[in-house]
Coordinates of C-alpha atoms in Angstrom, one line a residue:
M1 CA 30.2 7.1 17.9
S2 CA 26.8 8.1 18.3
A3 CA 24.3 6.1 20.7
L4 CA 21.7 7.4 18.4
V5 CA 22.8 5.9 15.5
D6 CA 23.5 2.6 17.5
F7 CA 19.6 3.0 19.3
L8 CA 18.1 3.4 15.5
R9 CA 20.0 0.4 14.0
T10 CA 17.7 -1.7 16.3
F11 CA 14.7 -0.5 14.6
G12 CA 15.9 -1.9 11.4
P13 CA 15.2 -4.6 9.1
I14 CA 17.8 -7.0 11.1
A15 CA 17.2 -9.8 13.3
T16 CA 17.7 -8.5 16.4
S17 CA 14.8 -5.8 16.2
D18 CA 13.5 -6.3 19.7
S19 CA 13.2 -2.9 20.2
L20 CA 10.4 -2.9 17.6
C21 CA 8.0 -4.6 20.4
D22 CA 6.5 -1.9 22.9
E23 CA 7.2 -4.5 25.9
N24 CA 11.0 -4.4 24.9
L25 CA 11.4 -0.6 24.0
R26 CA 12.2 0.9 27.2
E27 CA 14.7 -1.4 28.3
T28 CA 16.5 -0.6 24.7
Q29 CA 16.3 2.9 25.7
A30 CA 18.1 2.6 28.6
T31 CA 21.0 0.5 27.3
F32 CA 21.7 3.2 25.1
S33 CA 20.5 6.3 27.6
V34 CA 18.7 8.2 24.4
A35 CA 15.3 9.9 25.0
S36 CA 12.3 8.0 23.6
L37 CA 10.7 7.8 20.3
D38 CA 7.5 9.8 20.8
T39 CA 5.1 8.8 18.2
P40 CA 1.3 9.1 18.8
A41 CA -1.2 6.4 19.6
P42 CA -3.6 7.3 16.4
R43 CA -6.9 5.8 18.1
A44 CA -6.3 7.3 21.7
N45 CA -9.0 9.8 22.0
D46 CA -11.1 7.0 20.7
L47 CA -9.8 4.7 23.6
H48 CA -10.0 7.4 26.0
R49 CA -13.7 8.5 25.3
A50 CA -15.1 5.3 25.1
I51 CA -13.6 3.9 28.9
L52 CA -13.9 7.2 30.4
G53 CA -16.8 9.1 29.1
A54 CA -19.7 9.4 30.3
S55 CA -21.0 5.6 29.3
P56 CA -18.2 3.8 29.7
I57 CA -17.8 0.8 27.1
N58 CA -15.7 -2.2 26.9
V59 CA -12.9 -1.8 24.0
I60 CA -11.0 -4.5 21.9
L61 CA -8.0 -3.4 20.2
T62 CA -7.4 -5.6 17.3
G63 CA -5.3 -5.8 13.9
T64 CA -2.0 -7.4 12.8
A65 CA 1.3 -7.8 14.6
G66 CA 3.2 -4.3 14.9
D67 CA 0.1 -2.0 15.0
G68 CA 0.1 -0.4 18.1
K69 CA -1.8 -2.4 20.1
T70 CA -0.1 -2.9 23.3
Y71 CA 1.3 0.7 22.5
H72 CA -2.2 1.9 22.8
I73 CA -3.0 0.5 26.2
R74 CA 0.8 1.8 28.0
Q75 CA -0.2 5.0 26.4
F76 CA -3.8 5.0 28.0
F77 CA -2.6 3.6 31.3
M78 CA 0.6 6.1 31.7
A79 CA -2.2 9.0 31.2
T80 CA -4.6 7.6 33.4
Y81 CA -2.8 6.0 35.9
K82 CA 0.2 8.0 36.5
E83 CA 1.2 7.4 39.9
R84 CA 0.9 3.6 38.7
A85 CA 3.4 3.9 36.3
A86 CA 6.1 1.7 38.0
E87 CA 3.7 -1.2 37.9
W88 CA 3.4 -1.4 34.1
P89 CA 3.6 -3.9 32.2
G90 CA 3.1 -6.4 35.8
E91 CA 3.4 -9.6 35.9
E92 CA -0.4 -11.1 35.6
G93 CA -1.9 -11.6 32.4
V94 CA -4.9 -9.6 33.8
L95 CA -4.3 -6.0 35.2
R96 CA -7.2 -4.6 37.8
L97 CA -7.7 -1.4 37.8
P98 CA -10.2 1.5 39.5
L99 CA -12.2 3.7 37.0
P100 CA -12.7 7.3 38.3
D101 CA -16.6 6.7 38.5
G102 CA -16.2 3.5 40.6
R103 CA -16.3 0.5 37.8
E104 CA -13.7 -1.9 37.8
L105 CA -11.1 -1.8 34.3
R106 CA -9.6 -5.1 33.8
V107 CA -6.7 -4.6 31.5
I108 CA -5.5 -7.7 29.1
R109 CA -2.4 -6.1 27.1
D110 CA -1.9 -9.1 25.2
L111 CA -4.5 -12.1 25.0
S112 CA -1.8 -14.3 23.4
E113 CA 0.5 -14.2 26.3
V114 CA -2.6 -14.8 28.8
S115 CA -2.5 -18.6 30.2
D116 CA -5.2 -20.9 29.5
S117 CA -6.3 -21.3 33.1
E118 CA -6.4 -17.6 33.2
K119 CA -8.6 -17.5 29.9
A120 CA -11.2 -20.0 31.2
A121 CA -11.6 -18.2 34.5
E122 CA -12.2 -15.0 33.0
L123 CA -14.5 -16.2 30.0
R124 CA -17.6 -15.6 32.0
A125 CA -17.3 -12.2 33.1
F126 CA -15.6 -11.1 29.6
T127 CA -18.7 -12.6 27.9
A128 CA -21.2 -10.8 30.5
A129 CA -19.4 -7.6 30.0
L130 CA -19.7 -7.7 26.2
L131 CA -23.5 -8.5 26.2
G132 CA -24.1 -5.8 28.8
E133 CA -25.1 -7.9 31.6
T134 CA -22.3 -6.4 34.2
P135 CA -22.0 -2.4 33.4
E136 CA -19.7 -2.4 36.7
R137 CA -17.0 -4.1 35.1
I138 CA -15.2 -3.1 31.9
Y139 CA -12.7 -4.7 30.0
L140 CA -9.6 -3.1 27.6
V141 CA -8.3 -6.0 25.4
A142 CA -5.6 -6.2 22.7
A143 CA -5.5 -9.2 20.9
N144 CA -4.5 -10.2 16.9
D145 CA -7.7 -10.9 14.8
G146 CA -7.5 -14.6 14.6
Q147 CA -6.2 -14.8 18.1
L148 CA -9.6 -13.2 19.1
L149 CA -11.6 -15.2 17.2
K150 CA -10.1 -18.2 18.6
Y151 CA -10.8 -17.6 22.2
F152 CA -14.5 -17.6 21.8
R153 CA -14.3 -20.6 19.1
D154 CA -12.0 -22.7 21.4
A155 CA -14.8 -21.6 24.3
A156 CA -17.9 -22.3 22.2
A157 CA -16.2 -25.9 21.7
Q158 CA -16.5 -26.9 25.1
E159 CA -19.1 -28.4 27.3
G160 CA -21.3 -26.3 29.6
T161 CA -23.3 -23.4 29.7
E162 CA -20.9 -20.8 28.4
A163 CA -20.4 -22.7 25.3
A164 CA -23.6 -21.2 23.9
R165 CA -22.8 -17.8 24.4
A166 CA -19.4 -17.7 23.6
Q167 CA -20.7 -19.1 20.1
V168 CA -22.8 -16.3 19.9
L169 CA -20.2 -13.8 20.6
H170 CA -17.8 -15.6 18.1
Q171 CA -20.4 -15.1 15.4
R172 CA -21.2 -11.2 16.2
L173 CA -17.6 -10.7 16.4
S174 CA -16.6 -12.2 13.0
E175 CA -19.5 -10.4 11.6
M176 CA -18.0 -6.9 12.8
L177 CA -14.4 -7.9 11.4
R178 CA -16.0 -9.0 8.0
E179 CA -18.1 -5.8 7.9
E180 CA -15.3 -3.6 9.2
R181 CA -18.0 -2.3 11.9
E182 CA -16.8 -0.5 15.1
H183 CA -20.1 -1.1 17.1
R184 CA -23.3 -3.1 17.1
D185 CA -26.5 -2.6 19.0
D186 CA -26.5 -6.2 20.7
L187 CA -22.9 -5.8 21.8
K188 CA -21.7 -3.1 24.8
L189 CA -18.4 -3.1 22.7
H190 CA -16.2 -0.5 20.6
L191 CA -14.1 -2.9 18.1
I192 CA -11.1 -0.5 16.8
N193 CA -9.3 -2.4 14.3
L194 CA -5.7 -0.9 13.9
S195 CA -5.2 -2.6 10.4
R196 CA -7.9 -0.4 9.3
T197 CA -6.3 3.1 10.6
W198 CA -5.0 5.2 7.7
S199 CA -3.7 8.5 9.1
E200 CA -1.0 10.8 6.9
A201 CA -0.5 12.4 10.2
V202 CA 0.7 9.3 12.2
V203 CA 3.0 8.5 9.3
D204 CA 4.5 12.0 9.7
S205 CA 5.0 11.9 13.3
I206 CA 6.7 8.5 12.5
F207 CA 8.9 9.9 10.2
D208 CA 9.8 13.4 12.7
A209 CA 10.1 11.2 15.7
V210 CA 13.5 9.5 13.9
L211 CA 14.4 12.6 12.3
E212 CA 13.8 14.9 14.5
H213 CA 14.9 12.9 17.5
P214 CA 16.8 15.6 20.1
S215 CA 20.0 13.4 20.2
W216 CA 21.0 14.2 16.2
D217 CA 21.8 18.1 17.4
Y218 CA 24.6 17.8 19.8
E219 CA 25.9 14.1 18.9
C220 CA 26.3 15.1 15.5
D221 CA 27.9 18.2 16.2
K222 CA 31.2 16.5 17.7
C223 CA 31.6 14.2 14.8
P224 CA 35.0 14.7 12.8
S225 CA 33.5 13.8 9.8
L226 CA 31.4 17.4 9.6
A227 CA 35.1 19.1 8.9
S228 CA 35.3 16.9 5.5
H229 CA 34.4 17.7 1.8
S230 CA 32.5 14.6 1.6
P231 CA 29.1 14.6 3.4
C232 CA 28.2 12.0 5.9
P233 CA 26.0 9.7 4.3
I234 CA 23.6 9.1 7.4
R235 CA 23.2 13.1 7.9
L236 CA 22.6 13.3 3.9
N237 CA 20.0 10.7 3.7
R238 CA 18.1 12.5 6.9
S239 CA 18.5 15.7 5.2
L240 CA 16.6 14.3 2.1
L241 CA 14.0 13.0 3.9
R242 CA 13.6 16.4 6.7
N243 CA 10.8 18.7 5.7
G244 CA 12.3 22.4 6.1
E245 CA 11.1 26.2 5.5
G246 CA 9.9 25.5 1.9
G247 CA 7.8 22.7 2.9
E248 CA 7.8 19.0 2.6
T249 CA 10.1 17.4 0.6
V250 CA 8.9 15.4 -2.5
F251 CA 10.6 12.3 -1.4
R252 CA 8.8 12.4 1.8
K253 CA 5.9 13.4 0.2
R254 CA 6.3 10.4 -2.3
I255 CA 6.9 7.8 0.1
K256 CA 3.4 9.0 1.8
E257 CA 1.5 8.6 -1.7
A258 CA 3.0 5.0 -2.0
L259 CA 1.8 4.0 1.4
R260 CA -1.5 5.5 0.8
L261 CA -1.9 3.6 -2.5
A262 CA -1.0 0.3 -0.5
A263 CA -3.4 0.9 2.3
A264 CA -6.0 1.4 -0.3
N265 CA -5.0 -2.0 -1.9
D266 CA -5.4 -3.8 1.4
Q267 CA -1.7 -3.8 2.0
H268 CA -1.7 -2.5 5.6
I269 CA 1.6 -1.5 6.9
P270 CA 1.7 -1.4 10.6
I271 CA 3.6 1.0 12.4
R272 CA 6.4 -1.2 13.6
Q273 CA 6.9 -1.3 9.8
L274 CA 7.3 2.4 9.4
L275 CA 9.7 2.5 11.9
T276 CA 11.9 0.2 10.1
L277 CA 11.3 1.9 6.6
V278 CA 12.7 5.0 8.0
V279 CA 15.5 4.1 9.7
N280 CA 16.7 1.7 6.9
I281 CA 16.4 5.1 4.4
I282 CA 18.7 6.8 6.4
L283 CA 21.2 4.1 7.4
G284 CA 20.9 1.5 4.6
D285 CA 24.0 0.3 3.3
S286 CA 24.2 -2.6 0.6
N287 CA 27.9 -3.0 1.0
R288 CA 27.4 -5.4 4.1
P289 CA 24.5 -8.1 3.1
D290 CA 24.8 -9.4 6.4
D291 CA 24.8 -6.1 8.6
P292 CA 23.0 -3.8 5.8
L293 CA 22.7 -0.8 8.2
L294 CA 25.2 1.8 8.7
D295 CA 27.1 3.4 12.1
C296 CA 29.2 6.1 12.6
A297 CA 32.3 3.8 11.5
S298 CA 31.0 2.7 8.3
A299 CA 29.5 6.0 7.6
R300 CA 33.0 7.9 7.7
L301 CA 34.5 5.2 5.5
H302 CA 32.2 5.3 3.0
A303 CA 32.2 9.5 3.0
Q304 CA 36.3 9.3 2.5
A305 CA 35.7 6.7 -0.4
R306 CA 32.7 8.8 -1.9
R307 CA 31.3 5.3 -1.8
Y308 CA 27.9 6.8 -2.1
A309 CA 26.3 3.9 -4.1
T310 CA 26.1 1.8 -1.4
T311 CA 24.0 4.2 0.9
N312 CA 21.6 5.3 -1.8
P313 CA 18.2 6.4 -0.1
Y314 CA 16.1 5.6 -3.0
N315 CA 17.5 2.4 -3.1
N316 CA 17.1 1.8 0.6
A317 CA 13.3 2.6 0.7
V318 CA 12.6 -0.1 -1.7
G319 CA 14.9 -2.6 0.5
L320 CA 17.8 -3.0 -2.4
N321 CA 20.2 -3.1 0.6
L322 CA 18.9 -6.4 2.2
R323 CA 19.3 -9.9 0.6
T324 CA 15.8 -11.0 -1.0
E325 CA 14.5 -13.1 1.9
R326 CA 15.2 -10.5 4.2
R327 CA 13.8 -7.7 1.8
R328 CA 10.4 -9.6 1.4
A329 CA 9.9 -10.6 5.2
N330 CA 9.1 -6.8 5.7
R331 CA 6.1 -6.0 4.2
V332 CA 7.0 -2.2 3.7
F333 CA 9.4 -2.9 1.0
N334 CA 6.5 -5.2 -0.7
V335 CA 4.7 -1.5 -1.0
F336 CA 7.5 -0.5 -3.3
E337 CA 8.3 -4.0 -5.3
V338 CA 4.3 -4.1 -6.4
L339 CA 4.8 -0.7 -8.0
A340 CA 8.4 -2.1 -9.8
V341 CA 10.0 1.5 -9.3
G342 CA 13.1 1.4 -11.3
F343 CA 12.6 -1.4 -13.5
E344 CA 9.3 0.5 -15.5
T345 CA 10.9 2.2 -18.9
N346 CA 9.6 5.6 -19.8
N347 CA 11.0 6.9 -23.1
L348 CA 11.0 10.8 -22.1
I349 CA 12.4 9.9 -18.5
D350 CA 15.1 7.5 -19.8
S351 CA 16.0 10.4 -22.6
A352 CA 17.0 13.0 -20.0
L353 CA 18.8 10.3 -17.8
V354 CA 20.6 9.3 -20.8
Q355 CA 21.1 12.2 -23.7
N356 CA 20.3 15.0 -21.2
Q357 CA 17.2 16.1 -23.3
P358 CA 14.5 17.6 -23.0
A359 CA 17.2 20.1 -21.4
E360 CA 14.7 21.3 -18.2
L361 CA 13.7 17.9 -17.4
Y362 CA 17.5 16.8 -17.5
E363 CA 18.1 20.1 -15.1
A364 CA 15.2 18.8 -12.8
L365 CA 16.5 15.6 -12.2
F366 CA 20.0 16.4 -11.5
N367 CA 20.5 20.0 -10.5
D368 CA 19.2 19.7 -6.7
D369 CA 20.8 16.1 -5.9
L370 CA 24.4 16.2 -7.2
V371 CA 25.9 13.0 -5.0
Y372 CA 23.2 10.7 -6.0
G373 CA 22.6 11.7 -9.2
R374 CA 25.1 13.1 -11.5
D375 CA 28.1 12.0 -9.1
L376 CA 26.9 8.3 -9.2
F377 CA 25.6 7.9 -12.8
E378 CA 27.6 10.4 -15.0
P379 CA 30.9 8.2 -14.9
L380 CA 28.9 4.9 -15.6
R381 CA 27.1 6.7 -18.5
D382 CA 30.4 8.2 -19.9
A383 CA 32.1 4.5 -19.4
Y384 CA 29.1 3.1 -21.4
F385 CA 29.3 5.6 -24.1
K386 CA 33.0 5.4 -24.1
C387 CA 32.8 1.5 -25.2
G388 CA 30.3 1.6 -27.5
G389 CA 27.5 0.6 -25.8
V390 CA 25.6 -2.6 -25.9
G391 CA 26.6 -5.1 -29.2
T392 CA 30.0 -3.6 -29.5
S393 CA 33.2 -5.7 -28.7
G394 CA 34.4 -2.7 -26.6
A395 CA 31.7 -2.8 -24.2
S396 CA 32.5 -5.4 -21.4
D397 CA 29.6 -7.1 -19.4
A398 CA 30.7 -5.5 -16.2
T399 CA 30.6 -2.2 -17.7
I400 CA 27.1 -2.8 -19.1
R401 CA 25.7 -4.1 -16.2
A402 CA 26.8 -1.3 -13.8
F403 CA 25.3 1.1 -16.7
R404 CA 21.9 -0.7 -16.4
L405 CA 22.1 -0.9 -12.9
G406 CA 22.8 2.6 -12.4
L407 CA 20.1 3.8 -15.1
E408 CA 17.7 1.7 -12.8
A409 CA 18.5 3.6 -9.5
Q410 CA 18.3 6.5 -11.6
R411 CA 14.6 5.8 -12.5
R412 CA 14.0 5.1 -8.9
R413 CA 15.4 8.5 -8.1
A414 CA 13.3 10.4 -10.7
F415 CA 10.5 8.6 -9.1
F416 CA 11.2 9.7 -5.6
R417 CA 11.7 13.4 -6.5
L418 CA 9.7 14.7 -9.5
P419 CA 6.7 16.8 -8.8
S420 CA 3.3 14.8 -9.0
E421 CA 2.4 17.6 -11.8
G422 CA 4.8 17.8 -14.2
A423 CA 4.6 20.0 -17.2
R424 CA 4.4 16.8 -19.4
E425 CA 2.2 13.6 -19.0
M426 CA 5.1 11.4 -19.4
A427 CA 7.4 13.3 -16.8
R428 CA 5.0 12.5 -14.1
P429 CA 6.2 10.2 -11.5
W430 CA 3.4 7.6 -11.7
R431 CA 4.7 6.9 -15.2
L432 CA 7.8 5.1 -13.7
S433 CA 5.6 3.0 -11.9
I434 CA 3.2 -0.2 -12.8
F435 CA -0.1 2.1 -11.5
Q436 CA 0.7 4.9 -14.0
H437 CA -2.7 6.0 -13.0
G438 CA -1.8 6.2 -9.4
G439 CA -1.7 10.1 -9.2
D440 CA -5.3 10.0 -10.5
Y441 CA -6.6 7.6 -7.7
L442 CA -4.7 10.1 -5.3
K443 CA -6.4 12.8 -6.9
L444 CA -9.5 11.2 -6.6
L445 CA -9.5 10.1 -3.4
A446 CA -8.5 13.4 -2.1
V447 CA -11.6 15.3 -4.0
L448 CA -14.1 12.8 -2.6
K449 CA -12.8 13.5 0.9
E450 CA -13.0 17.0 0.3
G451 CA -16.8 16.8 -0.4
A452 CA -17.2 15.5 -3.7
V453 CA -17.7 18.7 -5.9
R454 CA -19.3 17.7 -9.1
E455 CA -17.3 19.7 -11.4
A456 CA -14.0 17.4 -10.2
V457 CA -15.5 13.9 -10.0
D458 CA -17.3 14.2 -13.3
P459 CA -14.1 13.9 -15.5
F460 CA -13.1 10.2 -13.1
T461 CA -16.7 9.0 -13.5
R462 CA -16.9 9.3 -17.3
Q463 CA -13.7 7.6 -17.6
L464 CA -14.4 4.8 -15.4
L465 CA -17.9 4.4 -17.6
R466 CA -15.7 4.5 -20.8
G467 CA -13.5 1.9 -19.3
L468 CA -16.2 -0.2 -18.2
N469 CA -18.1 -0.3 -21.4
R470 CA -14.9 -1.3 -23.0
A471 CA -14.4 -4.3 -21.0
F472 CA -18.3 -5.7 -20.8
T473 CA -18.6 -5.1 -24.8
G474 CA -15.3 -5.8 -25.7
M475 CA -15.8 -2.7 -28.3
M476 CA -13.7 0.8 -28.3
A477 CA -16.7 2.7 -27.3
A478 CA -16.7 6.5 -26.5
D479 CA -20.1 6.3 -24.5
E480 CA -19.2 8.1 -21.1
E481 CA -22.7 9.1 -20.3
R482 CA -24.3 5.8 -19.7
L483 CA -22.8 2.6 -18.5
W484 CA -24.1 -0.8 -20.2
F485 CA -24.0 -4.1 -18.5
A486 CA -23.4 -6.3 -21.8
G487 CA -22.6 -9.8 -22.0
T488 CA -22.9 -12.8 -23.7
I489 CA -25.9 -15.4 -23.9
G490 CA -25.1 -19.0 -23.4
K491 CA -21.8 -20.7 -22.2
T492 CA -18.8 -19.2 -24.1
D493 CA -15.1 -18.5 -22.9
N494 CA -15.3 -15.3 -24.3
V495 CA -15.3 -12.3 -21.2
A496 CA -17.1 -9.6 -23.6
G497 CA -20.3 -9.7 -25.0
R498 CA -22.8 -7.3 -26.9
I499 CA -26.1 -8.5 -25.3
A500 CA -28.1 -6.6 -22.8
T501 CA -31.4 -7.3 -21.1
L502 CA -31.7 -4.2 -19.5
E503 CA -31.7 -0.2 -20.2
P504 CA -28.4 1.5 -19.5
I505 CA -27.9 3.2 -16.5
E506 CA -27.3 7.3 -16.9
R507 CA -24.6 9.0 -15.2
T508 CA -26.9 11.3 -13.8
S509 CA -30.8 10.8 -14.0
A510 CA -33.4 11.9 -11.7
T511 CA -36.0 9.6 -13.1
Y512 CA -33.8 6.3 -13.6
F513 CA -30.9 4.4 -12.0
N514 CA -28.0 6.6 -11.5
V515 CA -23.9 6.1 -10.7
R516 CA -22.4 7.9 -8.3
L517 CA -18.3 8.1 -6.8
A518 CA -18.4 7.6 -3.2
L519 CA -16.1 6.8 -0.6
D520 CA -16.9 3.3 1.3
L521 CA -16.3 2.5 4.9
V522 CA -12.3 1.9 4.6
G523 CA -12.2 5.3 2.7
R524 CA -11.4 3.8 -0.5
P525 CA -13.1 5.2 -3.6
C526 CA -16.5 3.1 -5.1
L527 CA -18.6 3.4 -7.6
R528 CA -22.4 3.2 -6.6
V529 CA -25.5 2.6 -8.1
M530 CA -28.4 4.7 -7.0
P531 CA -32.2 4.4 -7.5
P532 CA -34.1 7.4 -8.7
R533 CA -34.3 10.4 -6.9
M534 CA -37.9 9.8 -5.7
A535 CA -36.9 6.3 -4.2
P536 CA -34.7 6.0 -0.9
Q537 CA -31.3 6.8 -1.6
R538 CA -29.7 3.4 -0.8
A539 CA -27.4 2.2 -3.2
V540 CA -28.7 -0.8 -5.2
S541 CA -24.9 -2.0 -5.4
E542 CA -21.2 -0.8 -5.2
L543 CA -18.1 -1.4 -6.8
P544 CA -15.0 -1.2 -4.7
L545 CA -12.4 0.6 -6.5
R546 CA -8.9 -0.8 -5.4
P547 CA -6.0 1.1 -7.3
L548 CA -5.6 -2.4 -9.1
L549 CA -9.0 -2.5 -10.4
F550 CA -8.8 1.5 -11.0
E551 CA -5.2 1.5 -13.0
Y552 CA -7.4 -1.7 -15.3
L553 CA -10.2 0.7 -16.3
M554 CA -8.6 3.8 -16.8
R555 CA -5.9 2.0 -19.1
V556 CA -8.7 0.3 -21.0
A557 CA -10.4 3.9 -21.1
S558 CA -7.4 4.9 -23.0
G559 CA -7.6 2.3 -25.5
S560 CA -5.4 -0.6 -24.0
L561 CA -6.0 -3.8 -22.5
P562 CA -3.3 -5.1 -20.1
S563 CA -3.3 -8.7 -20.2
S564 CA -1.6 -9.0 -17.3
F565 CA -4.3 -8.7 -14.8
S566 CA -7.3 -8.2 -16.8
R567 CA -8.7 -11.5 -15.7
Q568 CA -8.9 -11.0 -12.3
C569 CA -10.3 -7.6 -12.5
H570 CA -12.9 -8.5 -15.4
Q571 CA -13.7 -11.1 -13.2
E572 CA -14.7 -8.3 -10.5
I573 CA -16.6 -5.6 -12.5
R574 CA -19.0 -9.1 -13.9
H575 CA -19.4 -9.9 -10.3
F576 CA -20.5 -6.2 -9.9
A577 CA -22.5 -6.1 -13.1
L578 CA -24.7 -9.5 -11.7
V579 CA -25.1 -8.2 -8.4
T580 CA -26.4 -4.8 -9.6
Q581 CA -28.8 -6.4 -12.4
T582 CA -30.6 -8.5 -9.9
A583 CA -31.5 -6.1 -7.7
M584 CA -32.7 -3.7 -10.5
Q585 CA -34.4 -6.5 -11.6
R586 CA -35.9 -7.3 -8.5
M587 CA -37.0 -3.6 -7.6
M588 CA -38.6 -3.1 -11.2
A589 CA -40.5 -6.3 -10.9
S590 CA -44.4 -6.2 -11.3
D591 CA -47.1 -8.8 -11.3
E592 CA -47.9 -8.4 -14.6
D593 CA -46.2 -10.9 -17.4
Q594 CA -44.1 -8.8 -19.6
P595 CA -42.2 -9.9 -22.8
Q596 CA -38.4 -10.1 -22.2
V597 CA -36.5 -7.2 -24.3
V598 CA -32.7 -7.9 -25.3
R599 CA -30.9 -5.8 -26.6
I600 CA -28.1 -6.0 -29.5
L601 CA -25.5 -3.9 -28.8
T602 CA -23.2 -1.8 -32.1
L603 CA -21.3 1.0 -32.3
G604 CA -22.2 4.1 -34.1
G605 CA -20.4 6.7 -35.9
R606 CA -18.8 8.2 -33.2
G607 CA -18.4 5.2 -30.8
E608 CA -21.4 5.6 -29.4
I609 CA -23.1 2.5 -28.1
Q610 CA -26.5 1.8 -29.8
A611 CA -29.2 -0.8 -29.0
Q612 CA -31.6 -2.8 -31.0
P613 CA -34.3 -4.5 -29.0
L614 CA -35.9 -7.4 -29.6
E615 CA -39.0 -8.7 -27.6
V616 CA -38.7 -12.3 -26.7

C-alpha cells in the first residue's frame, strides 16, 4: 500500500477532502507521513514587493474560495519570519508582527474567521491605514470579495464617526473590484484579486507537484504489480500526464488549453480545484460511485481483471467517474461539460474510429495508446458489427449502448490526444467540442500576447469584421475591410437591419475611425474602435471577445447562424454598436445644423456592402 496514494486521495472530489484547505494541510501531511506538495504562490513576488519594498503598502488578497489566499499569507510568513514558524497560524484573528524598517504589520489571514468584536476593534486602524493616515502600520488581509465588501458595508450602517469613512472605502473597493484595478491614487492599497490570476506556469507547477512527488519512486518500486503484464492503472494514468524527454504530452497541453479558454470565458478555476482535477485523472474509478478514487488494492484488482474502462483518465478528466451531483459541485469539471467533449460528432473522426479510415488518422488515434484505445474499443465495435448494428434483430440494447458509450469515450480520448495542427481541418481536436474555433481563439491570444504582428492579426480581424457585418445586416456579406453598424428604424423584432446612419469604420485608416485587436485588462482579446491617428489614441469603445462571442462571430463569418446562442451574442454586439455610434457622433458633432444622412445597404455582385445615401 502507498501512503502517497492515500494522501492524494484526500485531495480528490470526495466529501472528506479537508486537506484541500491550507489550514488542514500540515495535519494531513503528518497523518500520512509524506512530503508536502510544493506549489508556488503565483502572486508571492507582488506580495513581498508591496510589504517589504522601499514604500510599504497595505495588501488585500481577495478572490473566491480555494484561490490560495491563506496559502499566500503562510508562504510570506514562513519566508519572512522563519524563526517564528511555530507560531503559525496562531490563536488570534489578528497577528501583529514587526517589519524590518520598524513598522508594524497586522496580518488577518481570513477575515471571515475574525470575531465581530475583533473586527469592530480593528475598523478604525484598518480604515486609517487604507486611507494613508497611518504609514507606520501596514495591513495584510485575506478575504473573499463578498466578505470584504460586507465588512465595510456593515460598518457604514452603524452610527458613529467611522460610518462615513467606511462608506467611502466600500464605494472605492467596489469600483476597484468592478473595474479590475489593483491600485488607485486615493488609497494606500495593493488589491490582488486571485480570481483574475491566470498562469500556465502555475498550472504546470500544480501538476508537477503531484506527478513528480518524490514518494512515487521508492513506494512504487516495492509494488508486486510491477511484475505483472497488466499495467497498474494509477501508474499508467500518471505516465499519460507526465512530460518526458520529448516535451509536453498532448493530454496535458489540451487540459491547459481548455482551462485557458475557461478563464477567458470568466470560468475561474481555483488552485484547490486544479489539485482535485489532476488527482481525479490519476485515481478516478467509475466502478465505485460512492468511493470514486482508486487505492492500491483496487488498482491491483482492476489490473488483474484488465478492467481499464472504469479507470479511463480521459473520462476522469471530465468527472465521469463521479455521480452527477458531485461532478457539478466541482467547478473544474464544468469546464469540460461546457465543451461537450465526447458528445460532439465529427464525420471524419468517427469514420476513423469505426471504419479505420482514413488509415493515417486511425493510426494516430490508436497506435500510441493501446490500453485505453484499441484494447477497450475494438471488442465493443466488433460485437456491434457482429450483431448487425442499430435496427437489426440481433442487436441487443446492451450491445448498442456499450458501443455508443465506447464511441463517446474514444471521441473524448481523441480530443485530448490529437495534435492541434492536424493535416486536415476536421481532424483537429477542437472540432470535437462546442467551441470548434477554440484553437483559433488560443492562437489569437498567443499572437496578441507576443506583440500583435499585423500579418498575424489581420486574418482574425477580417473574419471578425465579416461576422459582425453579417450579424448586423442579416445578409451574406463578404465585406471584411469595413465595419457597418447596420440596424432598423422603428420598433421591430428583427435583430438585423439594413439601415446605417454613419459611415462605415475602416479596418485600417489614418484619417478616419479604424478597428484594432488588442488584449483587455484581464488579458482577453477585444476589438477596439480607435479614433483617427491625429487624435489622442484612446479607444472610442471596445468589444470584449469572450470565447462564446468569438465562436459566434467565427461561425457566422463561415456562413452559419447558430441559433442556440445567437440571441445573447447579438445583444452584446448591438450594445457595442450603440455605444460606439453614440461616442462617434459626439466626437464628430458640430455647431452647424446638418441634414441627417441615412444609408440603405444592399449587396453587390461579390458580396460587398453598398450604400445608397438619403438625406433627411
